[in-house]
Amino acid sequence: MAEPSAAEQRWLQAARDFAVRALPACPGPGGTELPPLDAVLRCVRSAGGGNLPLGYSFISISDLKHQQRTPCCSHLTWNTNRFKEWARQGRGALPYHSSLPRAYLILVGYLTDGRQEDKDGCLYVKDNTGVIPCELLHFELEWLESLFLFPSWAYIPQTDHSTAGYIEILVDPVPVNHLPKEASETIPVIYPALAEPLLVSRIPFKNRSKLSVAGELSRLSPLLCIQQKTFFFLFLKCFTSVVWVPVLVKKPNQLAWHHTLQLGHRYTITGLSISSLKKSGQRMFVTSVSSCLLPYCAEKVKEQALDSSWQGESSLSASLETTEHFTDSSELSVEEWPGSIKESKIISYVGTVTKILNAQAGLYELDSKVCLCLAYQQFLNSARGIRPGACVELIDVHLLQKPLASSPFIVLGACLKSTVLLRSFSRLSTPYHPPVASRNLYLQLLFRYNLGMPPYLWLVSLLETFKERFSCFFGHQRLLLSSIHRNPGPAEKFLVPILQAVVPDRREARDIYHEILAKIHHCPLQKVPSLSVLGRVAEQKGWEGFCPSQLLSPLDAQHMGTQELNRRLAWSYCTLSAGSFQPRLILLGVLRISSRRSSLQLQDSSGTLPCVISHRDGSPFANTALIGSLLQVENYQLVVERFIQSDFPSWEQLENSEHVREKKTSIYVQFYFEDVQVLHSVEGQIQKDPWSKNNTSSRKKNDGSSTSDLETPEAKVLKLEDPKPDPGGDEGCQRGQSSTGRTSCVSHLFLVTQKEGLMLRNYQLLREGGGEEQEPQCSFQATVLWLGRPQLCSHPRETESLPELEEASHGGGEGVTRQEALLLFMGKSLQWFPFLHQDGLYRFIVPHCSDLEVFDKLSFPPVPAEFQGRPSCPLCLPVQDNWHLQHVTWLPFPAEHQLAARAVLTGMDQRISSIPEILSNSFRGSLVSFSGEIVERTLCASPKNEKPSATLCLRKQKGSLLASDHSVKLSIAAAAGSPIALDIYIAATYLQHLRGLLPGAKILFQNLERKISRFHNVYCAYVASSCVTILSLPASHQLFTSSCAGRASSPSLVFISNLQHQLQALPQARILCHVSCVLTLSLQWVCSLCSSIFKEGRCTRHSPPCPSHSGVRQASARVLVEDGTGEALVLCRNQHVAAMLGLSLLEWEAVQSCVQSRGSLFIQYGEATGTGCVEELEDPIACYLRNLCRSSLICRPILLDFSLDRKPSKVLQPAPVQVRNFRCGEVEFVSQVRPRQSLLCLNVEEVGQKALCCLNRERIERISGHCQVGTTT
């Protein structure tokens, strides 16, 4: 080997001096300490192609931090041309920036994750002279505490030079010595599909052994530091499914895992235990001190069987709630926040940082068109590497389009579920502005008020404006300091009162653990869409989930004709909640009332959304003070009512969407007022009700429980606008306005005793030309009781007290009367319909009027003068358009004379009846009121005995989405799961004003007409005097897309002899009986269009010919059964016929196919005397069925679920008890037999020998119990 030249010797001497000063000595094999210079030089020669890089010099960490003041880069192995090409490519994105200057320095040091006692999850390069942070694009765990040569790196100092900068490792470092290798051994593991159920275990954590879990990394949270503890979460997903488990990493020596983990890679983590959060109880896997992170290798793992400490666990994994991504991306026209309504969606994005907008606020510019907000992540590495020119990859970030009208950017916001990855370092000499962690006013206010993206950007713009105006006086650092020791800076003093005024006080603190771990995405960047966008998305999702075949049971649909099939599909619904979207959607709108639709609405600049508001205690919503207030709702039910016009020939074509001719939707939202947050009221504070001082329970229900309106009743001062002149108004009001010369109003207090529903009535309205409107007008009316005299006040604030009620309660003085009136609401006054409720105390306010007789002058008698003296004829008062309605309170404790006066004046019973009382044969009322829960909702044809009024038949009512010949049948139960139900029929013309009639909702029905059918069945009909009130909304688990909320689970077991007394109380029941014989059997194929016999593929109707080519099969049978206590006739239809005959599915299909060729088949046997075509003796299928019906095979014990046949073939008159002879062998018995009951089969179950013995034993015990009771009595 040649002697080194003088230059090489000088270079080597400088290298020795560097090694002695900067590199620690390492122990040799014999215990002696050897300097690492030889290994370093060998590594340097290898990187330089065998030669010493004489143009380069070694630099220590200390010299780099103190001597290098400008950004620089070093590339030990590159020539000049390669460096110039690298720099040229870097300037392509930002041509106005210069490239990093090249420095000829050699960097050697150890890679470490910080001091042993204070590890923060960041990586560092260290030597004997110091330590400096570094950023790498690729990192391996075995690199820790190893000596490396860094061939390509860049040093980025801070702009203010107050502290040192950091190093960007541009390519993988070269190890000076050989890296240690892990010993390979087989590891027993479990996978997330088996690990997830363990998180819901009830076995104490202490008794469990450590586990190893293998899976694919699906998500990685950022590093977080809470209460001086640094940690992060990772999520391992199953290889073949979406099941995942969370793993918490918080041990200091494991925080470096965060730099080596890569999404989509497979890993094995050993030594895991289970722990839970104290606040929420959320469970997760947690690493221990002995835990290791290993790359997954199928050959080195084996699936582990759980030991005894894990046995007995439930295999049911938590269900994943279906979420949907918000896909609408239309740009909105908005105003500055507060008041703007924004939308966002979750996307992934790769872009280049082009500008640092505000490092302290965490705002960066990507690709010169997108704003990136990192303020919602802590970024413990101080955003190192995110410089202009760097490429970043964003995974699962929120996209908001123009969150502020003044902002030109589309904003991408990273929450704690987002992942921000640095894909390449910047090649430009751009500055590094690290965000300040302590006393950062931007972040302090962001987390203190838990701001969403639009308000946060609005906050940043305010601070920027404040800083621009006053930084020349105080300096921007002093202005933007956050409070310390309760001494806020100028900017904070300016902003806090503003934020307290516009940000809701009830907003909860940010729950970072819930934000990271929750399966439903919930973070401050959740979406607040405009109402028009929400309506479009809801409509889209409603039709995406529309499948006609899923709305009907296949067993029922295949036997329906065309008319019934399409009618059952004409009306359906689906519901969406806030959690149905990813992330959750928040409703924000101004509460308005629509006179055209007579409904409450949420409104913003983009549109309106009808709403139904209820109270959790069951009291109606009547607070008129909230009109015009800005409401925020986070828990709600968005209902999409779907209406279609279709011509499906039969059930077989339900998958063909071409048969859907027209689709319409009606969308509304329903929620509880307790879930509402009032962000802004129209004017001033809401005044308290005068009765709230002495009465905290302001409304008493019939059952004695108390309810309240807004906890304490509230009344709001109305802002009375100058109404348009009313041509039909009272002259006294006009004179009063001119004479007083100031604003005055007249008010009158009244109690609502009865309210009727909205409908077309034959009232006449005056037109502008003086004529009358001849068409029926949509209207409603209410019967009220005037309390006290009209009051004159100079300002609406004077209406807060209730002198009228005090006079009425104490009997008043002379002339004080409580007169009843009939209020007529038409035109604009229809807006008060959703606020007016029975037993509510209200006040009419007539603005700009001083005539105390205004109410009397506008009243008129409803009947000729000779009948006016009768108390049942109150005066009619048309409510004027410019009158204001004010809800005062619920009448707390009406005096007895007031209740008596109401009963005498109204002439009707206001008592709320129970459903069993209404179904009772002894009930005599004609108009009934009751409450109950909707069990089932079915669209059906109007009852044939119901003739619509002439008013309803004039034309299809405008806005009605159903044909006028349709009705909806509601099955109402007294409570959830109750077997007793009452059917209510509502004509389609009424339905457009009745929202919220969904299965599971509890409804108060008032003044329905009780009717009895020709089959002696009790039902109710919605008539002109009827009204409904939503008492409670369906529970979340009761909202189905079908029309049924489910009936009672299993019917009770009864005897036939007891049916005479229990049928009304048990609409569905079960009997253990024996099949005696099949009396009649009818099988036929009928035309789906006209119900004629369908034979050989076409309808047999000839005059006129039927064009249908679809037939449906129908089957029915009448079977005689007995259970030892009596006999019953059971009507079976369709699939129940096969079950009664004991035929399998294949056998039943074969029988139906044989009948199809001949069209119909009718068999009668025994004592049946029905009419029809008797079977042909030569027909094989007829002979088979006849022999089967007479065979002893069907005479067997069965378990029969049934209901009363409410519509038998003929109306049976009550028959007396009969005397019949029975023979058992040679012994003949004479016994009295009750008339046979007509039952409708609901289900047939075969009874095995063991079940039969058990049921018979139960029957014997019940009979013995009845006998003992009879003996004792």
mmCIF file with all atom_site columns, N, CA, C and O in Angstrom, residues 535-561:
data_model
loop_
_atom_site.group_PDB
_atom_site.id
_atom_site.type_symbol
_atom_site.label_atom_id
_atom_site.label_alt_id
_atom_site.label_comp_id
_atom_site.label_asym_id
_atom_site.label_entity_id
_atom_site.label_seq_id
_atom_site.pdbx_PDB_ins_code
_atom_site.Cartn_x
_atom_site.Cartn_y
_atom_site.Cartn_z
_atom_site.occupancy
_atom_site.B_iso_or_equiv
_atom_site.pdbx_formal_charge
_atom_site.auth_seq_id
_atom_site.auth_comp_id
_atom_site.auth_asym_id
_atom_site.auth_atom_id
_atom_site.pdbx_PDB_model_num
ATOM 1   N N  . GLY A 1 535 ? -80.614  18.107  2.182  1.00 0.00 ? 535 GLY A N  1
ATOM 2   C CA . GLY A 1 535 ? -81.783  17.530  1.542  1.00 0.00 ? 535 GLY A CA 1
ATOM 3   C C  . GLY A 1 535 ? -81.417  16.709  0.323  1.00 0.00 ? 535 GLY A C  1
ATOM 4   O O  . GLY A 1 535 ? -81.975  15.617  0.105  1.00 0.00 ? 535 GLY A O  1
ATOM 5   N N  . ARG A 1 536 ? -80.481  17.210  -0.478 1.00 0.00 ? 536 ARG A N  1
ATOM 6   C CA . ARG A 1 536 ? -80.076  16.455  -1.668 1.00 0.00 ? 536 ARG A CA 1
ATOM 7   C C  . ARG A 1 536 ? -79.392  15.144  -1.297 1.00 0.00 ? 536 ARG A C  1
ATOM 8   O O  . ARG A 1 536 ? -79.651  14.101  -1.898 1.00 0.00 ? 536 ARG A O  1
ATOM 9   N N  . VAL A 1 537 ? -78.522  15.194  -0.296 1.00 0.00 ? 537 VAL A N  1
ATOM 10  C CA . VAL A 1 537 ? -77.833  13.979  0.115  1.00 0.00 ? 537 VAL A CA 1
ATOM 11  C C  . VAL A 1 537 ? -78.810  12.980  0.725  1.00 0.00 ? 537 VAL A C  1
ATOM 12  O O  . VAL A 1 537 ? -78.738  11.775  0.461  1.00 0.00 ? 537 VAL A O  1
ATOM 13  N N  . ALA A 1 538 ? -79.737  13.464  1.552  1.00 0.00 ? 538 ALA A N  1
ATOM 14  C CA . ALA A 1 538 ? -80.720  12.568  2.157  1.00 0.00 ? 538 ALA A CA 1
ATOM 15  C C  . ALA A 1 538 ? -81.587  11.913  1.085  1.00 0.00 ? 538 ALA A C  1
ATOM 16  O O  . ALA A 1 538 ? -81.879  10.713  1.155  1.00 0.00 ? 538 ALA A O  1
ATOM 17  N N  . GLU A 1 539 ? -82.000  12.687  0.094  1.00 0.00 ? 539 GLU A N  1
ATOM 18  C CA . GLU A 1 539 ? -82.797  12.117  -0.991 1.00 0.00 ? 539 GLU A CA 1
ATOM 19  C C  . GLU A 1 539 ? -81.998  11.079  -1.763 1.00 0.00 ? 539 GLU A C  1
ATOM 20  O O  . GLU A 1 539 ? -82.510  10.007  -2.112 1.00 0.00 ? 539 GLU A O  1
ATOM 21  N N  . GLN A 1 540 ? -80.742  11.382  -2.024 1.00 0.00 ? 540 GLN A N  1
ATOM 22  C CA . GLN A 1 540 ? -79.899  10.435  -2.750 1.00 0.00 ? 540 GLN A CA 1
ATOM 23  C C  . GLN A 1 540 ? -79.730  9.143   -1.958 1.00 0.00 ? 540 GLN A C  1
ATOM 24  O O  . GLN A 1 540 ? -79.876  8.047   -2.514 1.00 0.00 ? 540 GLN A O  1
ATOM 25  N N  . LYS A 1 541 ? -79.430  9.249   -0.671 1.00 0.00 ? 541 LYS A N  1
ATOM 26  C CA . LYS A 1 541 ? -79.269  8.058   0.147  1.00 0.00 ? 541 LYS A CA 1
ATOM 27  C C  . LYS A 1 541 ? -80.579  7.299   0.303  1.00 0.00 ? 541 LYS A C  1
ATOM 28  O O  . LYS A 1 541 ? -80.594  6.072   0.377  1.00 0.00 ? 541 LYS A O  1
ATOM 29  N N  . GLY A 1 542 ? -81.693  8.039   0.339  1.00 0.00 ? 542 GLY A N  1
ATOM 30  C CA . GLY A 1 542 ? -82.984  7.371   0.464  1.00 0.00 ? 542 GLY A CA 1
ATOM 31  C C  . GLY A 1 542 ? -83.293  6.488   -0.732 1.00 0.00 ? 542 GLY A C  1
ATOM 32  O O  . GLY A 1 542 ? -83.809  5.375   -0.578 1.00 0.00 ? 542 GLY A O  1
ATOM 33  N N  . TRP A 1 543 ? -82.969  6.966   -1.924 1.00 0.00 ? 543 TRP A N  1
ATOM 34  C CA . TRP A 1 543 ? -83.245  6.160   -3.121 1.00 0.00 ? 543 TRP A CA 1
ATOM 35  C C  . TRP A 1 543 ? -82.165  5.124   -3.371 1.00 0.00 ? 543 TRP A C  1
ATOM 36  O O  . TRP A 1 543 ? -82.422  4.105   -4.021 1.00 0.00 ? 543 TRP A O  1
ATOM 37  N N  . GLU A 1 544 ? -80.945  5.370   -2.880 1.00 0.00 ? 544 GLU A N  1
ATOM 38  C CA . GLU A 1 544 ? -79.917  4.339   -3.014 1.00 0.00 ? 544 GLU A CA 1
ATOM 39  C C  . GLU A 1 544 ? -80.286  3.090   -2.219 1.00 0.00 ? 544 GLU A C  1
ATOM 40  O O  . GLU A 1 544 ? -79.974  1.977   -2.629 1.00 0.00 ? 544 GLU A O  1
ATOM 41  N N  . GLY A 1 545 ? -80.924  3.278   -1.089 1.00 0.00 ? 545 GLY A N  1
ATOM 42  C CA . GLY A 1 545 ? -81.335  2.137   -0.279 1.00 0.00 ? 545 GLY A CA 1
ATOM 43  C C  . GLY A 1 545 ? -82.703  1.600   -0.606 1.00 0.00 ? 545 GLY A C  1
ATOM 44  O O  . GLY A 1 545 ? -83.224  0.742   0.121  1.00 0.00 ? 545 GLY A O  1
ATOM 45  N N  . PHE A 1 546 ? -83.326  2.112   -1.685 1.00 0.00 ? 546 PHE A N  1
ATOM 46  C CA . PHE A 1 546 ? -84.679  1.679   -2.034 1.00 0.00 ? 546 PHE A CA 1
ATOM 47  C C  . PHE A 1 546 ? -84.613  0.387   -2.837 1.00 0.00 ? 546 PHE A C  1
ATOM 48  O O  . PHE A 1 546 ? -84.004  0.330   -3.910 1.00 0.00 ? 546 PHE A O  1
ATOM 49  N N  . CYS A 1 547 ? -85.211  -0.655  -2.324 1.00 0.00 ? 547 CYS A N  1
ATOM 50  C CA . CYS A 1 547 ? -85.279  -1.952  -3.002 1.00 0.00 ? 547 CYS A CA 1
ATOM 51  C C  . CYS A 1 547 ? -86.683  -2.499  -2.798 1.00 0.00 ? 547 CYS A C  1
ATOM 52  O O  . CYS A 1 547 ? -87.034  -2.903  -1.691 1.00 0.00 ? 547 CYS A O  1
ATOM 53  N N  . PRO A 1 548 ? -87.527  -2.500  -3.837 1.00 0.00 ? 548 PRO A N  1
ATOM 54  C CA . PRO A 1 548 ? -88.915  -2.943  -3.661 1.00 0.00 ? 548 PRO A CA 1
ATOM 55  C C  . PRO A 1 548 ? -89.037  -4.348  -3.097 1.00 0.00 ? 548 PRO A C  1
ATOM 56  O O  . PRO A 1 548 ? -89.936  -4.622  -2.297 1.00 0.00 ? 548 PRO A O  1
ATOM 57  N N  . SER A 1 549 ? -88.131  -5.238  -3.472 1.00 0.00 ? 549 SER A N  1
ATOM 58  C CA . SER A 1 549 ? -88.245  -6.612  -2.992 1.00 0.00 ? 549 SER A CA 1
ATOM 59  C C  . SER A 1 549 ? -87.991  -6.729  -1.495 1.00 0.00 ? 549 SER A C  1
ATOM 60  O O  . SER A 1 549 ? -88.447  -7.688  -0.863 1.00 0.00 ? 549 SER A O  1
ATOM 61  N N  . GLN A 1 550 ? -87.272  -5.758  -0.894 1.00 0.00 ? 550 GLN A N  1
ATOM 62  C CA . GLN A 1 550 ? -87.013  -5.805  0.536  1.00 0.00 ? 550 GLN A CA 1
ATOM 63  C C  . GLN A 1 550 ? -88.109  -5.158  1.366  1.00 0.00 ? 550 GLN A C  1
ATOM 64  O O  . GLN A 1 550 ? -88.126  -5.296  2.580  1.00 0.00 ? 550 GLN A O  1
ATOM 65  N N  . LEU A 1 551 ? -89.009  -4.430  0.711  1.00 0.00 ? 551 LEU A N  1
ATOM 66  C CA . LEU A 1 551 ? -90.100  -3.786  1.446  1.00 0.00 ? 551 LEU A CA 1
ATOM 67  C C  . LEU A 1 551 ? -91.235  -4.746  1.755  1.00 0.00 ? 551 LEU A C  1
ATOM 68  O O  . LEU A 1 551 ? -92.061  -4.470  2.623  1.00 0.00 ? 551 LEU A O  1
ATOM 69  N N  . LEU A 1 552 ? -91.295  -5.857  1.028  1.00 0.00 ? 552 LEU A N  1
ATOM 70  C CA . LEU A 1 552 ? -92.375  -6.816  1.213  1.00 0.00 ? 552 LEU A CA 1
ATOM 71  C C  . LEU A 1 552 ? -91.787  -8.178  1.536  1.00 0.00 ? 552 LEU A C  1
ATOM 72  O O  . LEU A 1 552 ? -90.702  -8.534  1.051  1.00 0.00 ? 552 LEU A O  1
ATOM 73  N N  . SER A 1 553 ? -92.513  -8.931  2.321  1.00 0.00 ? 553 SER A N  1
ATOM 74  C CA . SER A 1 553 ? -92.113  -10.302 2.589  1.00 0.00 ? 553 SER A CA 1
ATOM 75  C C  . SER A 1 553 ? -92.322  -11.145 1.336  1.00 0.00 ? 553 SER A C  1
ATOM 76  O O  . SER A 1 553 ? -93.388  -11.086 0.711  1.00 0.00 ? 553 SER A O  1
ATOM 77  N N  . PRO A 1 554 ? -91.310  -11.923 0.912  1.00 0.00 ? 554 PRO A N  1
ATOM 78  C CA . PRO A 1 554 ? -91.491  -12.741 -0.299 1.00 0.00 ? 554 PRO A CA 1
ATOM 79  C C  . PRO A 1 554 ? -92.660  -13.700 -0.205 1.00 0.00 ? 554 PRO A C  1
ATOM 80  O O  . PRO A 1 554 ? -93.326  -13.973 -1.206 1.00 0.00 ? 554 PRO A O  1
ATOM 81  N N  . LEU A 1 555 ? -92.929  -14.210 1.004  1.00 0.00 ? 555 LEU A N  1
ATOM 82  C CA . LEU A 1 555 ? -94.052  -15.138 1.156  1.00 0.00 ? 555 LEU A CA 1
ATOM 83  C C  . LEU A 1 555 ? -95.390  -14.458 0.925  1.00 0.00 ? 555 LEU A C  1
ATOM 84  O O  . LEU A 1 555 ? -96.342  -15.084 0.472  1.00 0.00 ? 555 LEU A O  1
ATOM 85  N N  . ASP A 1 556 ? -95.469  -13.140 1.230  1.00 0.00 ? 556 ASP A N  1
ATOM 86  C CA . ASP A 1 556 ? -96.709  -12.407 0.994  1.00 0.00 ? 556 ASP A CA 1
ATOM 87  C C  . ASP A 1 556 ? -96.774  -11.828 -0.408 1.00 0.00 ? 556 ASP A C  1
ATOM 88  O O  . ASP A 1 556 ? -97.841  -11.795 -1.031 1.00 0.00 ? 556 ASP A O  1
ATOM 89  N N  . ALA A 1 557 ? -95.643  -11.359 -0.916 1.00 0.00 ? 557 ALA A N  1
ATOM 90  C CA . ALA A 1 557 ? -95.641  -10.677 -2.207 1.00 0.00 ? 557 ALA A CA 1
ATOM 91  C C  . ALA A 1 557 ? -96.008  -11.594 -3.350 1.00 0.00 ? 557 ALA A C  1
ATOM 92  O O  . ALA A 1 557 ? -96.661  -11.173 -4.314 1.00 0.00 ? 557 ALA A O  1
ATOM 93  N N  . GLN A 1 558 ? -95.628  -12.864 -3.292 1.00 0.00 ? 558 GLN A N  1
ATOM 94  C CA . GLN A 1 558 ? -95.894  -13.758 -4.416 1.00 0.00 ? 558 GLN A CA 1
ATOM 95  C C  . GLN A 1 558 ? -97.371  -14.109 -4.571 1.00 0.00 ? 558 GLN A C  1
ATOM 96  O O  . GLN A 1 558 ? -97.758  -14.678 -5.580 1.00 0.00 ? 558 GLN A O  1
ATOM 97  N N  . HIS A 1 559 ? -98.189  -13.732 -3.605 1.00 0.00 ? 559 HIS A N  1
ATOM 98  C CA . HIS A 1 559 ? -99.626  -13.989 -3.697 1.00 0.00 ? 559 HIS A CA 1
ATOM 99  C C  . HIS A 1 559 ? -100.425 -12.716 -3.903 1.00 0.00 ? 559 HIS A C  1
ATOM 100 O O  . HIS A 1 559 ? -101.652 -12.745 -3.867 1.00 0.00 ? 559 HIS A O  1
ATOM 101 N N  . MET A 1 560 ? -99.758  -11.570 -4.127 1.00 0.00 ? 560 MET A N  1
ATOM 102 C CA . MET A 1 560 ? -100.449 -10.301 -4.301 1.00 0.00 ? 560 MET A CA 1
ATOM 103 C C  . MET A 1 560 ? -100.740 -10.042 -5.768 1.00 0.00 ? 560 MET A C  1
ATOM 104 O O  . MET A 1 560 ? -99.904  -10.311 -6.636 1.00 0.00 ? 560 MET A O  1
ATOM 105 N N  . GLY A 1 561 ? -101.912 -9.472  -6.019 1.00 0.00 ? 561 GLY A N  1
ATOM 106 C CA . GLY A 1 561 ? -102.231 -9.010  -7.352 1.00 0.00 ? 561 GLY A CA 1
ATOM 107 C C  . GLY A 1 561 ? -101.519 -7.703  -7.664 1.00 0.00 ? 561 GLY A C  1
ATOM 108 O O  . GLY A 1 561 ? -100.895 -7.073  -6.797 1.00 0.00 ? 561 GLY A O  1
#
